[in-house]
């Protein structure tokens, strides 16, 4: 049985019917309620193609390089690298900051409670976790979950850049302050970075900023703002289909 959007929003703790009354939501929610299924249909189309040949070889070579990487000090304390997960031809690329303890243990980004909330956020706009690609700026966990150091991010960013080139996403969702500030090379607070679309890099891929799910777990009132960000993502994805 297909769950309703309201059901998914309830799951992430957003009172959907109140939000739909707000002016800020008017344009973003102008997509029909069936937009969820529209996106699902788009995702189904995307499911047809997976990288083959040279592209697949480039992915494997990149993954192998990351697995053995010792370019920064974080290789000494990691359990394993966390390369990224998802469709390698995804329309939406989600980029976070760095692996945490769960991710370091499991080798996958955005697991644990924050990962579950991210999955629910994606489902609210009609996307399964497997429809998107999820990666971090850093492929290794900083000890004690400290913020990444600029030299670590600089050392690791070329891997993410190659992932972006290989995926060719239509939209990038930067999750959390650290990811947003690094990708946009800005020191503006996240409250000033979210709520609008940036163009990322030379390709000009639309980039939307939103709050990190770990922050949303601590600050549920921010979920309403995150929902408007997700509606922008959904809107951009649907426009890119036309
Ligand atoms: Fe290499 Fe990135 Fe890990 Fe540093 S964080 S060791 S650059 S993979």
Coordinates of C-alpha atoms and ligand atoms in Angstrom, one line a residue:
X1 CA 0.0 0.0 0.0
X2 CA 1.3 3.4 -0.9
X3 CA 1.6 5.7 2.0
X4 CA 0.3 9.3 1.7
X5 CA 2.5 12.3 1.9
X6 CA 0.7 13.2 5.1
X7 CA 1.8 9.9 6.6
X8 CA 5.4 10.4 5.7
X9 CA 5.3 14.0 7.1
X10 CA 3.8 12.7 10.3
X11 CA 6.7 10.2 10.4
X12 CA 9.2 13.1 10.3
X13 CA 7.2 15.1 12.8
X14 CA 5.7 17.7 10.5
X15 CA 2.1 18.8 10.9
X16 CA 1.5 18.9 7.2
X17 CA -2.0 20.5 7.1
X18 CA -0.9 23.4 9.1
X19 CA 2.2 23.9 7.0
X20 CA 0.2 23.9 3.8
X21 CA -1.7 27.0 5.0
X22 CA 1.5 29.1 5.2
X23 CA 2.4 31.6 2.5
X24 CA 5.9 30.3 2.3
X25 CA 4.6 26.9 1.3
X26 CA 2.2 28.0 -1.3
X27 CA 4.4 27.7 -4.3
X28 CA 6.4 24.7 -3.2
X29 CA 3.3 22.7 -2.5
X30 CA 1.6 23.7 -5.7
X31 CA 2.6 20.4 -7.1
X32 CA -0.3 18.1 -7.0
X33 CA -0.6 15.7 -4.2
X34 CA 0.2 13.1 -6.7
X35 CA 3.6 14.8 -7.2
X36 CA 4.9 12.0 -4.9
X37 CA 3.9 9.5 -7.5
X38 CA 5.2 11.8 -10.3
X39 CA 8.7 11.7 -8.7
X40 CA 8.4 8.0 -8.1
X41 CA 7.6 7.6 -11.8
X42 CA 10.7 9.7 -12.7
X43 CA 12.7 7.5 -10.3
X44 CA 11.4 4.4 -12.0
X45 CA 12.6 5.8 -15.3
X46 CA 16.0 6.5 -13.8
X47 CA 16.1 2.9 -12.6
X48 CA 16.6 1.7 -16.1
X49 CA 20.2 2.8 -16.4
X50 CA 23.1 1.8 -14.2
X51 CA 26.7 2.7 -15.1
X52 CA 28.4 0.3 -17.4
X53 CA 31.8 0.0 -19.1
X54 CA 34.2 2.9 -18.6
X55 CA 31.9 4.6 -16.0
X56 CA 31.7 1.5 -13.9
X57 CA 35.4 1.0 -14.1
X58 CA 36.0 4.6 -13.0
X59 CA 33.7 4.1 -10.0
X60 CA 35.5 1.0 -9.0
X61 CA 38.9 2.7 -9.4
X62 CA 37.7 5.6 -7.3
X63 CA 36.3 3.4 -4.6
X64 CA 39.5 1.4 -4.4
X65 CA 41.6 4.6 -4.2
X66 CA 39.4 5.9 -1.3
X67 CA 39.7 2.6 0.5
X68 CA 43.4 2.8 0.6
X69 CA 43.7 6.6 1.1
X70 CA 46.1 8.0 3.6
X71 CA 46.1 11.6 2.3
X72 CA 45.1 13.0 5.7
X73 CA 45.5 12.1 9.3
X74 CA 42.0 10.6 9.6
X75 CA 43.2 7.4 8.0
X76 CA 44.9 6.6 11.3
X77 CA 41.7 6.6 13.4
X78 CA 39.1 5.3 11.0
X79 CA 37.6 1.8 11.2
X80 CA 36.9 2.0 7.5
X81 CA 36.3 4.5 4.8
X82 CA 32.7 5.6 4.0
X83 CA 32.7 6.0 0.3
X84 CA 29.0 6.7 -0.4
X85 CA 25.9 4.7 -1.2
X86 CA 23.0 4.8 -3.7
X87 CA 22.3 5.1 -7.4
X88 CA 25.3 6.0 -9.4
X89 CA 23.1 7.8 -11.9
X90 CA 20.9 9.5 -9.3
X91 CA 19.0 12.7 -10.0
X92 CA 19.5 13.8 -6.4
X93 CA 22.8 13.8 -4.6
X94 CA 22.7 14.3 -0.8
X95 CA 26.0 15.5 0.7
X96 CA 26.7 15.5 4.4
X97 CA 29.7 16.4 6.5
X98 CA 31.6 13.3 7.6
X99 CA 30.9 9.8 9.0
X100 CA 29.9 9.5 12.6
X101 CA 30.5 6.6 14.9
X102 CA 27.7 4.4 13.3
X103 CA 28.8 5.2 9.8
X104 CA 32.5 4.5 10.6
X105 CA 31.4 1.1 12.0
X106 CA 29.0 0.2 9.2
X107 CA 30.8 1.8 6.3
X108 CA 27.7 3.6 5.1
X109 CA 26.7 7.3 5.3
X110 CA 23.7 8.5 7.2
X111 CA 22.8 5.4 9.3
X112 CA 21.4 5.4 12.8
X113 CA 18.6 7.7 14.0
X114 CA 19.8 10.6 11.8
X115 CA 19.9 8.3 8.8
X116 CA 16.4 7.1 9.5
X117 CA 15.1 10.6 9.6
X118 CA 16.9 11.4 6.4
X119 CA 15.2 8.4 4.8
X120 CA 11.8 9.7 6.0
X121 CA 12.5 13.1 4.7
X122 CA 13.3 11.7 1.3
X123 CA 10.2 9.5 1.4
X124 CA 8.1 12.7 2.1
X125 CA 9.1 13.9 -1.4
X126 CA 8.5 10.6 -3.0
X127 CA 12.1 9.2 -3.1
X128 CA 13.4 6.0 -1.6
X129 CA 16.9 6.0 -0.1
X130 CA 17.9 3.8 -3.0
X131 CA 16.8 6.4 -5.5
X132 CA 19.4 8.9 -4.5
X133 CA 23.1 9.0 -3.9
X134 CA 24.4 9.8 -0.4
X135 CA 27.9 10.9 0.3
X136 CA 30.0 13.0 2.7
X137 CA 32.7 15.5 2.2
X138 CA 35.0 13.5 4.3
X139 CA 35.3 9.7 3.8
X140 CA 36.8 9.1 7.2
X141 CA 35.4 9.8 10.6
X142 CA 37.0 12.7 12.6
X143 CA 37.7 11.5 16.1
X144 CA 35.0 12.2 18.6
X145 CA 32.9 13.7 15.8
X146 CA 34.8 16.9 15.8
X147 CA 34.3 19.3 12.9
X148 CA 36.5 18.5 9.9
X149 CA 39.6 20.5 9.6
X150 CA 39.9 22.6 6.4
X151 CA 43.1 20.6 5.3
X152 CA 41.1 17.3 5.7
X153 CA 38.2 18.6 3.7
X154 CA 40.6 19.9 1.1
X155 CA 42.4 16.6 0.8
X156 CA 39.2 14.6 0.5
X157 CA 37.1 16.9 -1.7
X158 CA 38.6 15.7 -5.0
X159 CA 37.0 12.3 -4.3
X160 CA 33.6 14.0 -3.9
X161 CA 34.2 16.1 -7.0
X162 CA 34.8 12.9 -9.0
X163 CA 31.6 11.4 -7.6
X164 CA 29.7 14.4 -8.6
X165 CA 31.1 14.2 -12.1
X166 CA 30.3 10.5 -12.4
X167 CA 26.8 10.9 -11.1
X168 CA 25.8 14.0 -12.9
X169 CA 23.0 14.9 -10.5
X170 CA 20.2 17.3 -11.4
X171 CA 20.0 18.6 -7.8
X172 CA 22.4 18.6 -4.9
X173 CA 21.1 18.7 -1.3
X174 CA 23.7 19.9 1.1
X175 CA 22.8 18.7 4.6
X176 CA 24.1 20.6 7.6
X177 CA 26.1 23.7 8.2
X178 CA 29.6 22.2 7.6
X179 CA 28.7 20.6 4.3
X180 CA 26.9 23.7 3.1
X181 CA 29.7 26.1 4.1
X182 CA 32.4 23.9 2.5
X183 CA 30.5 23.3 -0.8
X184 CA 29.6 27.0 -1.1
X185 CA 32.9 28.3 0.3
X186 CA 31.0 30.5 2.6
X187 CA 31.1 31.3 6.3
X188 CA 27.5 32.4 6.4
X189 CA 25.3 30.7 9.0
X190 CA 23.1 27.9 7.7
X191 CA 20.0 30.0 8.3
X192 CA 21.2 32.4 5.6
X193 CA 22.2 29.6 3.2
X194 CA 19.0 27.6 3.2
X195 CA 15.8 28.7 1.6
X196 CA 17.3 29.4 -1.9
X197 CA 18.9 27.6 -4.8
X198 CA 22.6 28.1 -5.5
X199 CA 24.5 26.9 -8.5
X200 CA 27.3 24.5 -7.7
X201 CA 30.6 24.5 -9.6
X202 CA 31.1 24.9 -13.3
X203 CA 28.2 22.7 -14.1
X204 CA 25.8 25.0 -12.2
X205 CA 23.9 22.1 -10.7
X206 CA 21.2 23.6 -8.4
X207 CA 22.2 23.2 -4.8
X208 CA 19.8 23.4 -1.9
X209 CA 20.9 23.7 1.8
X210 CA 19.0 22.2 4.6
X211 CA 19.5 21.2 8.3
X212 CA 21.2 18.1 9.3
X213 CA 18.8 15.4 10.5
X214 CA 20.9 15.1 13.7
X215 CA 20.1 18.7 14.3
X216 CA 16.4 18.2 13.5
X217 CA 16.3 15.4 16.1
X218 CA 17.5 17.9 18.7
X219 CA 15.5 20.8 17.4
X220 CA 12.2 19.5 16.0
X221 CA 10.8 23.0 15.5
X222 CA 13.3 23.4 12.6
X223 CA 11.6 20.6 10.7
X224 CA 9.1 23.0 9.2
X225 CA 11.9 24.9 7.6
X226 CA 13.5 21.7 6.4
X227 CA 10.3 20.7 4.8
X228 CA 10.3 23.9 2.7
X229 CA 13.8 23.0 1.6
X230 CA 12.7 19.6 0.6
X231 CA 9.8 21.1 -1.4
X232 CA 12.3 23.2 -3.3
X233 CA 14.3 20.0 -4.1
X234 CA 11.2 18.3 -5.3
X235 CA 10.2 21.3 -7.4
X236 CA 13.7 21.4 -9.0
X237 CA 13.6 17.7 -9.7
X238 CA 10.2 17.9 -11.3
X239 CA 11.3 20.9 -13.4
X240 CA 14.4 19.1 -14.6
X241 CA 12.1 16.4 -16.0
X242 CA 10.3 18.7 -18.3
Ligands
LIG1 FE1 41.8 10.1 2.5 FE2 39.6 11.5 2.8 FE3 40.1 9.6 4.5 FE4 41.5 11.9 4.6 S1 39.3 11.7 5.0 S2 42.3 9.8 4.7 S3 41.6 12.4 2.4 S4 39.7 9.3 2.3

